[in-house]
PDB file of C-alpha atoms in Angstrom:
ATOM      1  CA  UNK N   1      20.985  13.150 -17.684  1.00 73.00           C
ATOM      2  CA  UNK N   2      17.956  14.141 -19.478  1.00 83.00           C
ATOM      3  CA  UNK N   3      14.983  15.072 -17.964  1.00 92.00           C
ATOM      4  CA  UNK N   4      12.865  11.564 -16.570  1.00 97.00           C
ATOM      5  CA  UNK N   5       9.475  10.598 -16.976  1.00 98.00           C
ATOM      6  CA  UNK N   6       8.018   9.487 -13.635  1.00 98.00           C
ATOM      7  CA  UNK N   7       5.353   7.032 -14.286  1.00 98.00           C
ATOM      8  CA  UNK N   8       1.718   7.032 -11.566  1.00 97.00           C
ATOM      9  CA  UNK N   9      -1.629   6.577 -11.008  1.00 94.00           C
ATOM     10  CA  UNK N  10      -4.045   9.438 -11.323  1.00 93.00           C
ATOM     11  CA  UNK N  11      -5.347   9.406  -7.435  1.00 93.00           C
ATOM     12  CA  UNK N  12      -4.345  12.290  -5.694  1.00 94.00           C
ATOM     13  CA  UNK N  13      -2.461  10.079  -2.910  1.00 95.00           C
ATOM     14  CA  UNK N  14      -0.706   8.501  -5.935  1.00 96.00           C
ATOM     15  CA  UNK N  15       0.681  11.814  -7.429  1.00 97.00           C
ATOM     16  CA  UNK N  16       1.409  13.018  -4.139  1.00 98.00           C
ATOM     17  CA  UNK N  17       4.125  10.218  -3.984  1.00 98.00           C
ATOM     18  CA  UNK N  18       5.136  10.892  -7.646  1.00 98.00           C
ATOM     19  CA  UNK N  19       5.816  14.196  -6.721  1.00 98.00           C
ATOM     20  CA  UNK N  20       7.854  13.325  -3.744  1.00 98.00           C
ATOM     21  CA  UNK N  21      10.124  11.410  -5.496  1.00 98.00           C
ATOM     22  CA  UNK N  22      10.486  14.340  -8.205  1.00 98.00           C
ATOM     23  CA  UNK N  23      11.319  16.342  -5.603  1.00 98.00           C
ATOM     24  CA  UNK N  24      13.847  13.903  -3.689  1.00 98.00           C
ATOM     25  CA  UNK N  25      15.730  13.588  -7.467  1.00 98.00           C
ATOM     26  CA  UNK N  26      15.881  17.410  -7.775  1.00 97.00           C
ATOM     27  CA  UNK N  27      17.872  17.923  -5.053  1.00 97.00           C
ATOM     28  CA  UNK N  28      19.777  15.726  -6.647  1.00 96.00           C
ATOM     29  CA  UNK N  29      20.532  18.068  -9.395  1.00 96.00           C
ATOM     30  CA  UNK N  30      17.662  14.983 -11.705  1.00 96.00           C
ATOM     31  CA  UNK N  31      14.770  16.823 -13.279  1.00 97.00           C
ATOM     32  CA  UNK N  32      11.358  14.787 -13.973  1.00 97.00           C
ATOM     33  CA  UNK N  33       7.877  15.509 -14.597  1.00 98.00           C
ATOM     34  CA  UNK N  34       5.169  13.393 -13.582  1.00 98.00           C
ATOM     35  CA  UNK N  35       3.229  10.830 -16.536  1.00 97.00           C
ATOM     36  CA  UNK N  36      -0.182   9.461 -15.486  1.00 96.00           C
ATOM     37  CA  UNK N  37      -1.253   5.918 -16.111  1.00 94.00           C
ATOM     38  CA  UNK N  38      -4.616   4.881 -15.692  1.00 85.00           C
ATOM     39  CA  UNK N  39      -4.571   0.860 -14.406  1.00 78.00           C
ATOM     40  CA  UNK N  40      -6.863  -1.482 -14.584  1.00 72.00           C
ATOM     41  CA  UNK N  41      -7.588  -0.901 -10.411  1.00 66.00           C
ATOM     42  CA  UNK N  42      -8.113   2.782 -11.339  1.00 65.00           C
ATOM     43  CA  UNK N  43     -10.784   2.027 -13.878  1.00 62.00           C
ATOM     44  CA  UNK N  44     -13.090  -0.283 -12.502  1.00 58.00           C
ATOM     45  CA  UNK N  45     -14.036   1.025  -8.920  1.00 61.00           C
ATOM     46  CA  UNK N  46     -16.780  -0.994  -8.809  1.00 58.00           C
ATOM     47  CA  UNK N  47     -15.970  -4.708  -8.732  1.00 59.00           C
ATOM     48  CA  UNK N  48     -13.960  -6.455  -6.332  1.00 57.00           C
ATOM     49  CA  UNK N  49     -10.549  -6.598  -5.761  1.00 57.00           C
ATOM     50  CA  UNK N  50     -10.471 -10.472  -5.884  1.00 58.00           C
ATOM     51  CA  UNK N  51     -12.581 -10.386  -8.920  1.00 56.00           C
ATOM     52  CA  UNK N  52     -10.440  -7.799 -10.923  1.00 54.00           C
ATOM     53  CA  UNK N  53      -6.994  -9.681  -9.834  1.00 56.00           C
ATOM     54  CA  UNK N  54      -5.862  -7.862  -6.635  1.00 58.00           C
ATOM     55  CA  UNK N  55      -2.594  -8.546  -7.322  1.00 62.00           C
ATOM     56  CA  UNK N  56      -0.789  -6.310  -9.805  1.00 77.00           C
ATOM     57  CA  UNK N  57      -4.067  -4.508 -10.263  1.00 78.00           C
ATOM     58  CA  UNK N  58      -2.429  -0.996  -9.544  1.00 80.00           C
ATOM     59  CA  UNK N  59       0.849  -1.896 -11.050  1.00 89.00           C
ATOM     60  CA  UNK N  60       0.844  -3.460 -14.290  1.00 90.00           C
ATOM     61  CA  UNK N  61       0.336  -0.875 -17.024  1.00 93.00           C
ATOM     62  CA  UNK N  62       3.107   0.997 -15.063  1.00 95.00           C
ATOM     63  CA  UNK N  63       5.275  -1.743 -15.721  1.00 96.00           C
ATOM     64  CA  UNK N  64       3.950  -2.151 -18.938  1.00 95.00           C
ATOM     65  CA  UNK N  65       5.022   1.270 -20.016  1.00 96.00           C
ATOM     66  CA  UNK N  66       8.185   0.930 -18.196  1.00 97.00           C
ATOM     67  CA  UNK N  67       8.881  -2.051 -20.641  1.00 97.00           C
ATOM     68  CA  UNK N  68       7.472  -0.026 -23.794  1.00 96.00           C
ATOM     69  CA  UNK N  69       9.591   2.755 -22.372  1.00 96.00           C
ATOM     70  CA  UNK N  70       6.867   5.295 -22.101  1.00 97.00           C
ATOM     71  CA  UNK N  71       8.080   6.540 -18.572  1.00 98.00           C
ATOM     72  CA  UNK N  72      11.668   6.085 -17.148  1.00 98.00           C
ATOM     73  CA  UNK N  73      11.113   5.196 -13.799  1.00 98.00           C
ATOM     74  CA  UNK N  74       7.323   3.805 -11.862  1.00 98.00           C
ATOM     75  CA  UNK N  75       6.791   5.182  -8.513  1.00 98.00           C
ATOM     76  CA  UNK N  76       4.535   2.459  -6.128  1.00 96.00           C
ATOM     77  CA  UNK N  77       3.222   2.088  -2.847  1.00 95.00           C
ATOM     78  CA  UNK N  78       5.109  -1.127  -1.666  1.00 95.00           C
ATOM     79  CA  UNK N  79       2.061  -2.999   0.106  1.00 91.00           C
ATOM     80  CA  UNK N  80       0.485  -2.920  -3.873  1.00 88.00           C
ATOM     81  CA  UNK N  81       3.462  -4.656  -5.401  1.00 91.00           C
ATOM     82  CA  UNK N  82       3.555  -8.332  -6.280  1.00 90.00           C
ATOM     83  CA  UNK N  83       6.381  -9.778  -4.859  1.00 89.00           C
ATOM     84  CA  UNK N  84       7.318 -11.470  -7.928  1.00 90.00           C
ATOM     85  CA  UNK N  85       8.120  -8.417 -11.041  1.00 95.00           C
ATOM     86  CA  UNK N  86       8.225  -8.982 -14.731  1.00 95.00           C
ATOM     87  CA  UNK N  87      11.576  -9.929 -16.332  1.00 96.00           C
ATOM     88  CA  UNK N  88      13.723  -6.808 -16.797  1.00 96.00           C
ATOM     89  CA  UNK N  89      12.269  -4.682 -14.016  1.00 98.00           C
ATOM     90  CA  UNK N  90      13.466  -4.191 -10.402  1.00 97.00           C
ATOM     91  CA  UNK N  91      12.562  -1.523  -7.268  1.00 98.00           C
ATOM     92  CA  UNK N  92      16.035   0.481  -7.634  1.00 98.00           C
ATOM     93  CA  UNK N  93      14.718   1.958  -4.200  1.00 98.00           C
ATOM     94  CA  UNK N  94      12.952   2.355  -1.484  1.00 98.00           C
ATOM     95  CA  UNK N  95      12.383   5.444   0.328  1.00 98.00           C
ATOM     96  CA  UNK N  96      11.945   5.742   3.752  1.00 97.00           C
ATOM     97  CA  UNK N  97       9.487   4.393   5.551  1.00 96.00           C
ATOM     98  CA  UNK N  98       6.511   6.008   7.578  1.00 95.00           C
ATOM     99  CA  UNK N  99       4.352   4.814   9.808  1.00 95.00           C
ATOM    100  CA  UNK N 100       2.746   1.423   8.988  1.00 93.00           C
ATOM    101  CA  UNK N 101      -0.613   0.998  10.973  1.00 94.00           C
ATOM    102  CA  UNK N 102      -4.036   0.857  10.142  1.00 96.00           C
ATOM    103  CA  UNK N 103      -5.886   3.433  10.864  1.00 98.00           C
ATOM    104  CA  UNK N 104      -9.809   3.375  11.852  1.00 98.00           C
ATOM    105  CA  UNK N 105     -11.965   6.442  10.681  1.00 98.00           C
ATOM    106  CA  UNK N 106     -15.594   6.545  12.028  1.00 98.00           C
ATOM    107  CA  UNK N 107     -18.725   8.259  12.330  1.00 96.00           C
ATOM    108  CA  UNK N 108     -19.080  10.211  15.650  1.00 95.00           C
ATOM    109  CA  UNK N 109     -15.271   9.255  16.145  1.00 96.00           C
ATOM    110  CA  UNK N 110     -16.326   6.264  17.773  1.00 98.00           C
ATOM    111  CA  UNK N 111     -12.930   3.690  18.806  1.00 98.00           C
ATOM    112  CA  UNK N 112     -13.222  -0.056  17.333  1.00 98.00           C
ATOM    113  CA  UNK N 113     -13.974  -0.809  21.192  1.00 97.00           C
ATOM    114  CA  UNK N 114     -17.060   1.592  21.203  1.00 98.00           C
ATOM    115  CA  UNK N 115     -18.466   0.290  17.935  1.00 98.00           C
ATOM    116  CA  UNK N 116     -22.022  -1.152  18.310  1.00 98.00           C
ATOM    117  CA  UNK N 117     -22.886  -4.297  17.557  1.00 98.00           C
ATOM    118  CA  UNK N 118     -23.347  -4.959  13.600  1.00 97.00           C
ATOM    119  CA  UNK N 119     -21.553  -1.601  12.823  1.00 98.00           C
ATOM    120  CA  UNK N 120     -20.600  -1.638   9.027  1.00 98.00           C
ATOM    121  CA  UNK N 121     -16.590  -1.524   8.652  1.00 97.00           C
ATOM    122  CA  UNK N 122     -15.686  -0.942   4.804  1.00 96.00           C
ATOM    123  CA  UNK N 123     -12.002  -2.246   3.404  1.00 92.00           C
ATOM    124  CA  UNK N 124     -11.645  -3.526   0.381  1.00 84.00           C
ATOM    125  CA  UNK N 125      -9.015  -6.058   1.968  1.00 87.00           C
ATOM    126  CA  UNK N 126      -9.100  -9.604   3.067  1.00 87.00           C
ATOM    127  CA  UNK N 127      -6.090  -8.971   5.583  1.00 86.00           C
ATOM    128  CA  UNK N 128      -8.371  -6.507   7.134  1.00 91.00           C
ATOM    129  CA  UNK N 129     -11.459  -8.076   7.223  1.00 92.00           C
ATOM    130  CA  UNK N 130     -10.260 -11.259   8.596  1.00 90.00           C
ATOM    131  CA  UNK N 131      -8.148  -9.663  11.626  1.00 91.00           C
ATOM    132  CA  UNK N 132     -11.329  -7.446  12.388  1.00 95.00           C
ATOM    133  CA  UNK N 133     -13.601 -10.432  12.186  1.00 93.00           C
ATOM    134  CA  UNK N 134     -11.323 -12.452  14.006  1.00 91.00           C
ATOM    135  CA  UNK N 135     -11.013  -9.238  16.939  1.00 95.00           C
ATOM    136  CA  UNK N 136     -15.192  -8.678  16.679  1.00 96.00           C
ATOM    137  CA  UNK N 137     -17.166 -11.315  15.076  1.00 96.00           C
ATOM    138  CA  UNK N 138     -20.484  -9.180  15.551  1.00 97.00           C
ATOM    139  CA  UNK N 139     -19.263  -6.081  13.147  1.00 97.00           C
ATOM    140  CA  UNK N 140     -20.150  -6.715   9.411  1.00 97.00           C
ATOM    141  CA  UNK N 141     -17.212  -6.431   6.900  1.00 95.00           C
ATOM    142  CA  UNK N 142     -18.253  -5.068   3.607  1.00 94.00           C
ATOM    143  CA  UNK N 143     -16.125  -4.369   0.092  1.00 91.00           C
ATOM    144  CA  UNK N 144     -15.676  -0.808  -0.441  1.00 89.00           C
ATOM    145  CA  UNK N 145     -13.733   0.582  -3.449  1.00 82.00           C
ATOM    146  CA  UNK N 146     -12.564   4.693  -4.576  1.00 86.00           C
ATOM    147  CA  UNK N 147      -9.827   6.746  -3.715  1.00 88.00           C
ATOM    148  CA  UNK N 148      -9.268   8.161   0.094  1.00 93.00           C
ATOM    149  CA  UNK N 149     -11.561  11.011  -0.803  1.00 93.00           C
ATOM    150  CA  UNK N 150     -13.840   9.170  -2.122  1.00 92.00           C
ATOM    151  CA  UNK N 151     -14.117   6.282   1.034  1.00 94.00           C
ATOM    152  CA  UNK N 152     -13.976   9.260   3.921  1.00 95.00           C
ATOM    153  CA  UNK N 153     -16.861  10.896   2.132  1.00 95.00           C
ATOM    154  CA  UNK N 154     -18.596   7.418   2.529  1.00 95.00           C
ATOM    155  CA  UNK N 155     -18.174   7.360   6.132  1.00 95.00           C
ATOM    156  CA  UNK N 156     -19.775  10.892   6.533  1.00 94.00           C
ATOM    157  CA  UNK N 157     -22.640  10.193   3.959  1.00 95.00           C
ATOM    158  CA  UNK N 158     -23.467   6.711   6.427  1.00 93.00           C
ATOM    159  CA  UNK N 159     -22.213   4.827   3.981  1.00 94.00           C
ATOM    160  CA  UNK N 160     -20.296   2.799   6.110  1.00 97.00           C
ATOM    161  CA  UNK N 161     -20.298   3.463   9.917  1.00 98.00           C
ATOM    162  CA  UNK N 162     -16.277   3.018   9.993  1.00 98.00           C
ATOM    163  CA  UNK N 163     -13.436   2.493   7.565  1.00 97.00           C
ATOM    164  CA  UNK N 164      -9.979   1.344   7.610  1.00 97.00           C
ATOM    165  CA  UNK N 165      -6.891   2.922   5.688  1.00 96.00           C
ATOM    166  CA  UNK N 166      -3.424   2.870   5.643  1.00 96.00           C
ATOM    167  CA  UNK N 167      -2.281   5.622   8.328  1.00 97.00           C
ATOM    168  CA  UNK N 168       0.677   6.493   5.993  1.00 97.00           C
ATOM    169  CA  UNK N 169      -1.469   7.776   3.247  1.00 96.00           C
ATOM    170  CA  UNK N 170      -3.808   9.787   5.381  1.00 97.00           C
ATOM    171  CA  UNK N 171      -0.825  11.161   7.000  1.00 97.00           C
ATOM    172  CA  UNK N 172       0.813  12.567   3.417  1.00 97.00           C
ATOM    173  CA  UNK N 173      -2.699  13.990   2.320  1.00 97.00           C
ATOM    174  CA  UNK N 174      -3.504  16.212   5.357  1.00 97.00           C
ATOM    175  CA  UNK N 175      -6.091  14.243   6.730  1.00 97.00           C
ATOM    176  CA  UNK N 176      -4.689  12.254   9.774  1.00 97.00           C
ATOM    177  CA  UNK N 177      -6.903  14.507  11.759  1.00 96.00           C
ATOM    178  CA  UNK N 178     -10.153  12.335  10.650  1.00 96.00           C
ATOM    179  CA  UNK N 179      -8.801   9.600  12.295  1.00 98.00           C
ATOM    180  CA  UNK N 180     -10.700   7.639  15.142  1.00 98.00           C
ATOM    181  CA  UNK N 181      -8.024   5.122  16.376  1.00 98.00           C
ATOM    182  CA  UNK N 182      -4.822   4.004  15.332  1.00 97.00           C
ATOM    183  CA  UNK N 183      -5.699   0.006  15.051  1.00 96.00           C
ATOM    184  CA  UNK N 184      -3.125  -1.538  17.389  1.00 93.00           C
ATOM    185  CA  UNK N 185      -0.830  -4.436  15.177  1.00 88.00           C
ATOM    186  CA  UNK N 186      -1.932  -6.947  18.074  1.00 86.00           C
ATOM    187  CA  UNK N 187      -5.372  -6.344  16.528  1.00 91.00           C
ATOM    188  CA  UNK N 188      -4.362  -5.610  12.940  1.00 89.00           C
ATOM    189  CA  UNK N 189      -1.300  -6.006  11.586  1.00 85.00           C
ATOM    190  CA  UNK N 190       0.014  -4.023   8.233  1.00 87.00           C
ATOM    191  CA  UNK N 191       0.363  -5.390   4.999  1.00 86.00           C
ATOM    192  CA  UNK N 192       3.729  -6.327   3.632  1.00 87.00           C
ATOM    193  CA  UNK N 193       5.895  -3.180   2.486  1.00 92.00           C
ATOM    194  CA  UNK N 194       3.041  -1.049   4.466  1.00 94.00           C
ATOM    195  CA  UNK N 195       3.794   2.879   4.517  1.00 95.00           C
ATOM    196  CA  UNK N 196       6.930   2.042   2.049  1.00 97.00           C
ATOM    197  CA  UNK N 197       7.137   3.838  -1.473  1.00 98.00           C
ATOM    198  CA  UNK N 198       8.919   1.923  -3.930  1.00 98.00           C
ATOM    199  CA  UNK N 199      10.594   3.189  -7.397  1.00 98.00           C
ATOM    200  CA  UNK N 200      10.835   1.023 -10.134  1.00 98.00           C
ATOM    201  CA  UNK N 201      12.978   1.003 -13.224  1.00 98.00           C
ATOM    202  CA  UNK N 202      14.524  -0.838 -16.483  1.00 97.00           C
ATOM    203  CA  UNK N 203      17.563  -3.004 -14.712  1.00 96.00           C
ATOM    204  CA  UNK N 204      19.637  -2.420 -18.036  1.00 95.00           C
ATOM    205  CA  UNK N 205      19.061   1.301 -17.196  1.00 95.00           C
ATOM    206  CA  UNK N 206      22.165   1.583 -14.663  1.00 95.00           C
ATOM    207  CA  UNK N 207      22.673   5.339 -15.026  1.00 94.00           C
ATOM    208  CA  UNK N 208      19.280   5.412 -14.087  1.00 95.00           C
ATOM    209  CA  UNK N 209      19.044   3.216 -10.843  1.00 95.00           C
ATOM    210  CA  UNK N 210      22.235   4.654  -9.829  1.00 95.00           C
ATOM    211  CA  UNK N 211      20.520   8.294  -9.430  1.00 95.00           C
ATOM    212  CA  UNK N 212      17.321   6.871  -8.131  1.00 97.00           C
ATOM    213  CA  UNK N 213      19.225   4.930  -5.851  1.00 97.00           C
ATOM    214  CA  UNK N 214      20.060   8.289  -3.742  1.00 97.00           C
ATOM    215  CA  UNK N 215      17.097   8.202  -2.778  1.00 98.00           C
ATOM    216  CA  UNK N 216      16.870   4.555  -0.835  1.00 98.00           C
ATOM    217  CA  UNK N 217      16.499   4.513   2.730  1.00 97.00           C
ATOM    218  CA  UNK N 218      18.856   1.508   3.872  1.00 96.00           C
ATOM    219  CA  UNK N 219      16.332   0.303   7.017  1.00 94.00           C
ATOM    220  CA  UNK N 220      13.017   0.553   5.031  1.00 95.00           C
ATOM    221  CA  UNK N 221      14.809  -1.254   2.218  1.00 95.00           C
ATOM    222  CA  UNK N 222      15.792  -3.664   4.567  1.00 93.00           C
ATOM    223  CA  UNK N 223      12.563  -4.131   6.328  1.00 91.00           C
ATOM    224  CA  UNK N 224      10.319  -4.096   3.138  1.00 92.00           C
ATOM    225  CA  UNK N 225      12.313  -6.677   1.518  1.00 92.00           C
ATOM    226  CA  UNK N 226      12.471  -8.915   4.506  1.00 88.00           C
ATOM    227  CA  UNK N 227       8.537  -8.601   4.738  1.00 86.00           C
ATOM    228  CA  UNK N 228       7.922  -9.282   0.677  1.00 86.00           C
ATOM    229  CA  UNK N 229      10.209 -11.925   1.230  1.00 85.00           C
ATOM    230  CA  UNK N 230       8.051 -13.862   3.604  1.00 79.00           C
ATOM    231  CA  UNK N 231       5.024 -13.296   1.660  1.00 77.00           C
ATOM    232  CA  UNK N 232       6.864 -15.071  -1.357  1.00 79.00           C
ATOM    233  CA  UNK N 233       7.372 -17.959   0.574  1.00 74.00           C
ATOM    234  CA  UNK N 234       3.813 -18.128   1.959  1.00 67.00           C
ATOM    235  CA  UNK N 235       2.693 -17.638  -2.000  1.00 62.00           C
ATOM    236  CA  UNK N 236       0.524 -14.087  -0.815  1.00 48.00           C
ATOM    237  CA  UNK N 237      -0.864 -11.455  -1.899  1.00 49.00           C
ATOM    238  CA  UNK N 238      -1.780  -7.567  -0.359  1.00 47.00           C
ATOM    239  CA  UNK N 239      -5.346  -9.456  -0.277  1.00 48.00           C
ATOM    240  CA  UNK N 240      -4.336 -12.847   1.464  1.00 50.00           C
ATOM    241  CA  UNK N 241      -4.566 -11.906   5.537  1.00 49.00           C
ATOM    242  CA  UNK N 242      -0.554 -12.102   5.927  1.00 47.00           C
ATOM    243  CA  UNK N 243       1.315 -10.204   7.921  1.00 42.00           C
ATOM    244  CA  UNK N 244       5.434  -9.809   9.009  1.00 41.00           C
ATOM    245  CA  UNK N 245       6.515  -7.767  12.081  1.00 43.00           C
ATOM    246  CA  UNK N 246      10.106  -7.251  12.263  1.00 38.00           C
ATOM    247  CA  UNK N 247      12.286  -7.350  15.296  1.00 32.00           C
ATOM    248  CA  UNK N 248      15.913  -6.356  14.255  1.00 34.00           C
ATOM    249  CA  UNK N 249      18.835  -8.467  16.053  1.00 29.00           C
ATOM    250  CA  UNK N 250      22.436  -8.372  16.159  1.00 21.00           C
ATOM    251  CA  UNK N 251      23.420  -9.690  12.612  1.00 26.00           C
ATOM    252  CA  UNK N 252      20.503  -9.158  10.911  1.00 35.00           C
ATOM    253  CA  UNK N 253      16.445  -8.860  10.644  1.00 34.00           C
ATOM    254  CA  UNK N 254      14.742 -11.629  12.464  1.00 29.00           C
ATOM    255  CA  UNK N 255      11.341 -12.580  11.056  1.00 37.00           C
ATOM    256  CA  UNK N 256       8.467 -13.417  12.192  1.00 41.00           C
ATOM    257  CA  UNK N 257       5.284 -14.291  10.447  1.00 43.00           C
ATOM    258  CA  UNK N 258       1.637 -14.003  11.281  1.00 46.00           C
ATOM    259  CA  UNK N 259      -0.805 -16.084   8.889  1.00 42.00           C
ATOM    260  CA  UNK N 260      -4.717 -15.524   9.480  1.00 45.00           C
ATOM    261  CA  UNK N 261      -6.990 -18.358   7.974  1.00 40.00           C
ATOM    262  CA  UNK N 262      -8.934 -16.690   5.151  1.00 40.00           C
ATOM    263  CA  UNK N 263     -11.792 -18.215   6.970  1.00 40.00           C
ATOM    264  CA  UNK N 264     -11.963 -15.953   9.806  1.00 38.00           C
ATOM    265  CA  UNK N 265     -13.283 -13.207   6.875  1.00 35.00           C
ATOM    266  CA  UNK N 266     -16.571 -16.078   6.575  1.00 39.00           C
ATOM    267  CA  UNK N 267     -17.380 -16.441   9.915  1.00 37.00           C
ATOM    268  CA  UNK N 268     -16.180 -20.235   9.998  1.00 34.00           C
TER     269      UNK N 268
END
């Protein structure tokens, strides 16, 4: 096979996956080298998510190359992908899973408990904000866009007197030690596909998926589709405040769904 072009983002956590998978396929005896593609998410930091789209925001012009066949294969984090794809793509696999809570980083290390009153939380995410309103109406929820870098420096600059991230990506970049709390799911739960990375590829490409597919974790595949499967149904988004924890039973996954009205985020 010749050598594959993995298609990412430019953000450091973003390559860091990339590279994982590069990795997982050479010990497979698969070479690859990493292709960068700037998406529309990465470009405007500024604006809102639910202005700019939210949903496909990080993913399209990877699938867009994937269908001009610029890159080979598009390496995602699962919580970003819409759970509908275009025609002609599909997630060949799914490796396995890490941990899927929130994660609460704050000045002065401060617990979500121990936050005063009007204390600035930044997310750029309406799950987020409306389980943390819903948990403490008196903290103020505020947009906040940029990389993981980017949003930590925030919190030390006073910025923002706490932040919330995904624990799985501070835990692949080193910095799980700048965490404050791990948000429990009774007070937060994960977005759909949450800590999962995701490869995508051409469907016709069967030689391909085939060699990616080495790389699938049976459990997280499981899980993640499961989870994406009940946001389908419940037409959402990573932004809409949905939420699936999975309890597995004998002869199967059994699901159970968690919907948060949007206007918790409001104050209503």
């Amino acid at each position: 096979m010749k050598s594959l072009r993995i298609g990412t983002r430019g953000s450091t956590l973003a390559r860091w996956q990339a590279e994982f998978v590069r990795a997982g396929l050479a010990r497979h005896g698969v070479a690859a080298e990493l292709v960068i593609v700037s998406t529309s998410g990465d470009r405007d930091r500024q604006s809102s998510l639910r202005v700019i789209g939210g949903k496909g925001v990080f993913t399209k012009e990877l699938e867009d190359a994937l269908l001009e066949e610029r890159i080979d294969l598009a390496v995602h984090s699962m919580k970003d992908m819409p759970t509908t794809l275009p025609a002609g793509l599909a997630i060949a696999a799914i490796c396995e899973r890490e941990d899927v809570r929130d994660a609460l980083i704050s000045r002065g290390g401060l617990k979500l408990d121990q936050l005063p009153s009007g204390a600035r939380i930044g997310t750029s995410s309406l799950r987020r904000q409306a389980q943390l309103r819903h948990y403490r109406r008196d903290l103020e929820m505020l947009d906040m866009r940029g990389n993981v870098d980017t949003r930590l420096a925030k919190v030390a600059q006073g910025n923002y007197d706490a932040i919330i991230l995904a624990k799985a990506g501070l835990d692949r970049l080193g910095k799980a030690g700048q965490i404050s709390e791990i948000v429990p799911p009774e007070i937060c739960l994960p977005a759909a596909g949450q800590g999962a990375i995701g490869i995508e590829t051409r469907k016709r490409d069967d030689e391909l998926s085939a060699a990616v597919r080495k790389l699938n974790h049976d459990p997280s595949q499981a899980a993640v589709e499961a989870e994406r499967a009940v946001l389908a149904g419940l037409e959402g988004g990573c932004q809409v405040p949905i939420d699936e924890r999975l309890a597995r039973a004998i002869g199967g996954i059994r699901r159970r769904g968690d919907l948060t009205s949007s206007r918790a985020f409001s104050g209503a």
